[in-house]
Amino acid sequence: MRRRSISRKHTEIELFPFLSILACTIGTLILLIIVLTTQALNQQEVAIVAKEEESGVNASKSPRYIECRSEGIVLYPSEEFVPIDQLQDPNSPLQQLIAEVKANKDSEYLIVALRPNAIDVFNQVRAILEKEEIDIGYEPIDAGWTLKTEEEINNSN
């Protein structure tokens, strides 16, 4: 006699509901990353803060700030604008700032904020400062950013 084969139903696992939930979760996370990245990249304000390192040359010096734009420079914190044609003028605010920093060479130095369209102005300013043997640092900044100095940050807190 032949045995009857008993057919058993095998239970199959379907992963489609799980995969659809996983796909929705991944899509939501990607959207969240895009939104956060967009907000971070649209930051319209930058703060230039001088590093205070014990080993650095300018560790004991306080910074003074200059912003190079395509049409001239801005001196901070007074936000006084000096056009390109007045950079070499002996009575210009830039020359007055240079004289002040040169007189306090042991306690002050200059940080130059550099906009993308102001390379030529930066080269002129750097040549003037190097001729006067003043310590400088520079920081490239984006065209749409608003500059805040360390003093302005401290005053707003």
mmCIF file of C-alpha atoms in Angstrom:
data_model
loop_
_atom_site.group_PDB
_atom_site.id
_atom_site.type_symbol
_atom_site.label_atom_id
_atom_site.label_comp_id
_atom_site.label_asym_id
_atom_site.label_seq_id
_atom_site.Cartn_x
_atom_site.Cartn_y
_atom_site.Cartn_z
ATOM 1 C CA MET A 1 0.000 0.000 0.000
ATOM 2 C CA ARG A 2 1.039 3.341 -0.879
ATOM 3 C CA ARG A 3 1.138 6.094 1.621
ATOM 4 C CA ARG A 4 -0.756 9.145 0.998
ATOM 5 C CA SER A 5 1.286 12.222 0.818
ATOM 6 C CA ILE A 6 -0.002 14.855 3.064
ATOM 7 C CA SER A 7 0.489 18.265 1.644
ATOM 8 C CA ARG A 8 1.193 20.862 4.178
ATOM 9 C CA LYS A 9 0.779 24.494 3.467
ATOM 10 C CA HIS A 10 3.957 26.396 3.970
ATOM 11 C CA THR A 11 3.645 29.766 5.564
ATOM 12 C CA GLU A 12 5.179 32.453 3.394
ATOM 13 C CA ILE A 13 6.426 35.708 4.774
ATOM 14 C CA GLU A 14 5.703 38.796 2.758
ATOM 15 C CA LEU A 15 8.042 41.725 3.225
ATOM 16 C CA PHE A 16 6.226 44.251 1.065
ATOM 17 C CA PRO A 17 4.437 46.011 3.959
ATOM 18 C CA PHE A 18 7.726 46.280 5.870
ATOM 19 C CA LEU A 19 9.603 47.553 2.828
ATOM 20 C CA SER A 20 6.993 50.200 2.107
ATOM 21 C CA ILE A 21 7.245 51.483 5.695
ATOM 22 C CA LEU A 22 11.044 51.465 5.429
ATOM 23 C CA ALA A 23 10.899 53.365 2.121
ATOM 24 C CA CYS A 24 8.608 56.011 3.657
ATOM 25 C CA THR A 25 10.935 56.397 6.642
ATOM 26 C CA ILE A 26 13.984 56.812 4.406
ATOM 27 C CA GLY A 27 12.132 59.360 2.271
ATOM 28 C CA THR A 28 11.161 61.355 5.355
ATOM 29 C CA LEU A 29 14.739 61.332 6.648
ATOM 30 C CA ILE A 30 16.070 62.503 3.277
ATOM 31 C CA LEU A 31 13.555 65.354 3.255
ATOM 32 C CA LEU A 32 14.610 66.321 6.784
ATOM 33 C CA ILE A 33 18.297 66.311 5.790
ATOM 34 C CA ILE A 34 17.578 68.496 2.749
ATOM 35 C CA VAL A 35 15.620 71.044 4.806
ATOM 36 C CA LEU A 36 18.273 71.267 7.534
ATOM 37 C CA THR A 37 21.110 71.542 5.010
ATOM 38 C CA THR A 38 19.302 74.277 3.102
ATOM 39 C CA GLN A 39 18.784 76.274 6.287
ATOM 40 C CA ALA A 40 22.424 75.863 7.278
ATOM 41 C CA LEU A 41 23.671 76.958 3.849
ATOM 42 C CA ASN A 42 21.433 80.024 3.812
ATOM 43 C CA GLN A 43 23.069 81.446 6.916
ATOM 44 C CA GLN A 44 23.349 85.152 6.199
ATOM 45 C CA GLU A 45 25.667 86.073 9.032
ATOM 46 C CA VAL A 46 29.223 85.096 9.810
ATOM 47 C CA ALA A 47 31.244 85.852 12.897
ATOM 48 C CA ILE A 48 34.985 86.224 12.662
ATOM 49 C CA VAL A 49 36.519 85.360 15.979
ATOM 50 C CA ALA A 50 40.265 85.395 16.423
ATOM 51 C CA LYS A 51 41.689 82.137 17.722
ATOM 52 C CA GLU A 52 43.439 82.365 21.019
ATOM 53 C CA GLU A 53 46.208 79.790 20.938
ATOM 54 C CA GLU A 54 49.036 79.884 23.406
ATOM 55 C CA SER A 55 51.582 78.837 20.796
ATOM 56 C CA GLY A 56 50.542 81.375 18.143
ATOM 57 C CA VAL A 57 52.466 84.511 17.243
ATOM 58 C CA ASN A 58 49.404 86.695 17.854
ATOM 59 C CA ALA A 59 48.267 84.928 21.041
ATOM 60 C CA SER A 60 48.672 87.989 23.226
ATOM 61 C CA LYS A 61 47.404 90.473 20.617
ATOM 62 C CA SER A 62 43.886 91.746 20.094
ATOM 63 C CA PRO A 63 42.511 91.837 16.531
ATOM 64 C CA ARG A 64 41.274 94.803 14.504
ATOM 65 C CA TYR A 65 39.028 94.031 11.517
ATOM 66 C CA ILE A 66 38.924 95.127 7.865
ATOM 67 C CA GLU A 67 36.420 93.855 5.282
ATOM 68 C CA CYS A 68 37.486 93.910 1.617
ATOM 69 C CA ARG A 69 34.677 94.546 -0.871
ATOM 70 C CA SER A 70 34.897 95.073 -4.624
ATOM 71 C CA GLU A 71 34.441 98.855 -4.329
ATOM 72 C CA GLY A 72 36.624 99.433 -1.254
ATOM 73 C CA ILE A 73 37.075 98.397 2.362
ATOM 74 C CA VAL A 74 35.041 98.657 5.561
ATOM 75 C CA LEU A 75 36.763 99.240 8.900
ATOM 76 C CA TYR A 76 35.222 97.615 11.969
ATOM 77 C CA PRO A 77 33.716 98.211 14.514
ATOM 78 C CA SER A 78 32.943 101.737 13.221
ATOM 79 C CA GLU A 79 31.851 100.292 9.822
ATOM 80 C CA GLU A 80 33.542 103.219 8.081
ATOM 81 C CA PHE A 81 33.817 102.743 4.301
ATOM 82 C CA VAL A 82 37.017 103.652 2.422
ATOM 83 C CA PRO A 83 36.823 103.623 -1.414
ATOM 84 C CA ILE A 84 39.622 102.049 -3.471
ATOM 85 C CA ASP A 85 40.977 105.397 -4.679
ATOM 86 C CA GLN A 86 41.547 106.550 -1.067
ATOM 87 C CA LEU A 87 43.478 103.491 0.167
ATOM 88 C CA GLN A 88 46.858 105.181 -0.361
ATOM 89 C CA ASP A 89 45.679 108.618 0.824
ATOM 90 C CA PRO A 90 47.694 109.598 3.939
ATOM 91 C CA ASN A 91 44.578 111.087 5.586
ATOM 92 C CA SER A 92 42.302 108.111 4.907
ATOM 93 C CA PRO A 93 40.772 106.142 7.784
ATOM 94 C CA LEU A 94 42.780 103.095 6.631
ATOM 95 C CA GLN A 95 46.057 104.947 7.050
ATOM 96 C CA GLN A 96 44.908 106.154 10.483
ATOM 97 C CA LEU A 97 44.088 102.564 11.461
ATOM 98 C CA ILE A 98 47.473 101.404 10.185
ATOM 99 C CA ALA A 99 49.188 104.103 12.253
ATOM 100 C CA GLU A 100 47.254 103.020 15.370
ATOM 101 C CA VAL A 101 48.063 99.334 14.867
ATOM 102 C CA LYS A 102 51.691 100.109 14.051
ATOM 103 C CA ALA A 103 51.988 102.136 17.263
ATOM 104 C CA ASN A 104 50.544 99.181 19.201
ATOM 105 C CA LYS A 105 52.344 96.473 17.200
ATOM 106 C CA ASP A 106 52.974 94.348 20.274
ATOM 107 C CA SER A 107 49.316 94.273 21.309
ATOM 108 C CA GLU A 108 47.282 94.518 18.052
ATOM 109 C CA TYR A 109 47.086 92.947 14.607
ATOM 110 C CA LEU A 110 44.665 93.047 11.655
ATOM 111 C CA ILE A 111 42.226 90.427 10.383
ATOM 112 C CA VAL A 112 41.023 90.998 6.815
ATOM 113 C CA ALA A 113 37.641 89.537 5.793
ATOM 114 C CA LEU A 114 37.809 88.760 2.090
ATOM 115 C CA ARG A 115 34.754 88.716 -0.207
ATOM 116 C CA PRO A 116 34.957 86.611 -3.414
ATOM 117 C CA ASN A 117 34.840 89.641 -5.734
ATOM 118 C CA ALA A 118 37.444 91.642 -3.772
ATOM 119 C CA ILE A 119 40.706 89.835 -4.522
ATOM 120 C CA ASP A 120 42.270 92.897 -6.175
ATOM 121 C CA VAL A 121 41.351 95.135 -3.231
ATOM 122 C CA PHE A 122 42.729 92.527 -0.820
ATOM 123 C CA ASN A 123 46.025 92.410 -2.723
ATOM 124 C CA GLN A 124 46.319 96.209 -2.468
ATOM 125 C CA VAL A 125 45.525 96.196 1.259
ATOM 126 C CA ARG A 126 47.894 93.303 1.918
ATOM 127 C CA ALA A 127 50.715 95.095 0.065
ATOM 128 C CA ILE A 128 50.139 98.228 2.165
ATOM 129 C CA LEU A 129 50.084 96.248 5.417
ATOM 130 C CA GLU A 130 53.149 94.162 4.561
ATOM 131 C CA LYS A 131 55.057 97.329 3.646
ATOM 132 C CA GLU A 132 54.248 98.662 7.124
ATOM 133 C CA GLU A 133 55.292 95.288 8.642
ATOM 134 C CA ILE A 134 51.969 94.801 10.430
ATOM 135 C CA ASP A 135 50.837 91.291 11.386
ATOM 136 C CA ILE A 136 47.743 90.269 9.432
ATOM 137 C CA GLY A 137 45.393 87.355 9.118
ATOM 138 C CA TYR A 138 42.649 86.863 6.568
ATOM 139 C CA GLU A 139 39.338 85.022 6.397
ATOM 140 C CA PRO A 140 37.451 84.354 3.139
ATOM 141 C CA ILE A 141 33.705 84.986 3.509
ATOM 142 C CA ASP A 142 30.767 84.500 1.142
ATOM 143 C CA ALA A 143 29.317 87.421 -0.825
ATOM 144 C CA GLY A 144 25.909 87.402 0.899
ATOM 145 C CA TRP A 145 27.078 87.086 4.492
ATOM 146 C CA THR A 146 26.875 89.875 7.055
ATOM 147 C CA LEU A 147 30.020 90.307 9.101
ATOM 148 C CA LYS A 148 29.923 90.358 12.897
ATOM 149 C CA THR A 149 33.087 90.954 14.867
ATOM 150 C CA GLU A 150 34.000 89.417 18.189
ATOM 151 C CA GLU A 151 33.188 92.691 19.977
ATOM 152 C CA GLU A 152 29.687 92.849 18.455
ATOM 153 C CA ILE A 153 29.020 89.272 19.556
ATOM 154 C CA ASN A 154 30.147 90.044 23.101
ATOM 155 C CA ASN A 155 28.045 93.236 23.205
ATOM 156 C CA SER A 156 24.893 91.430 22.025
ATOM 157 C CA ASN A 157 25.161 88.797 24.790
#
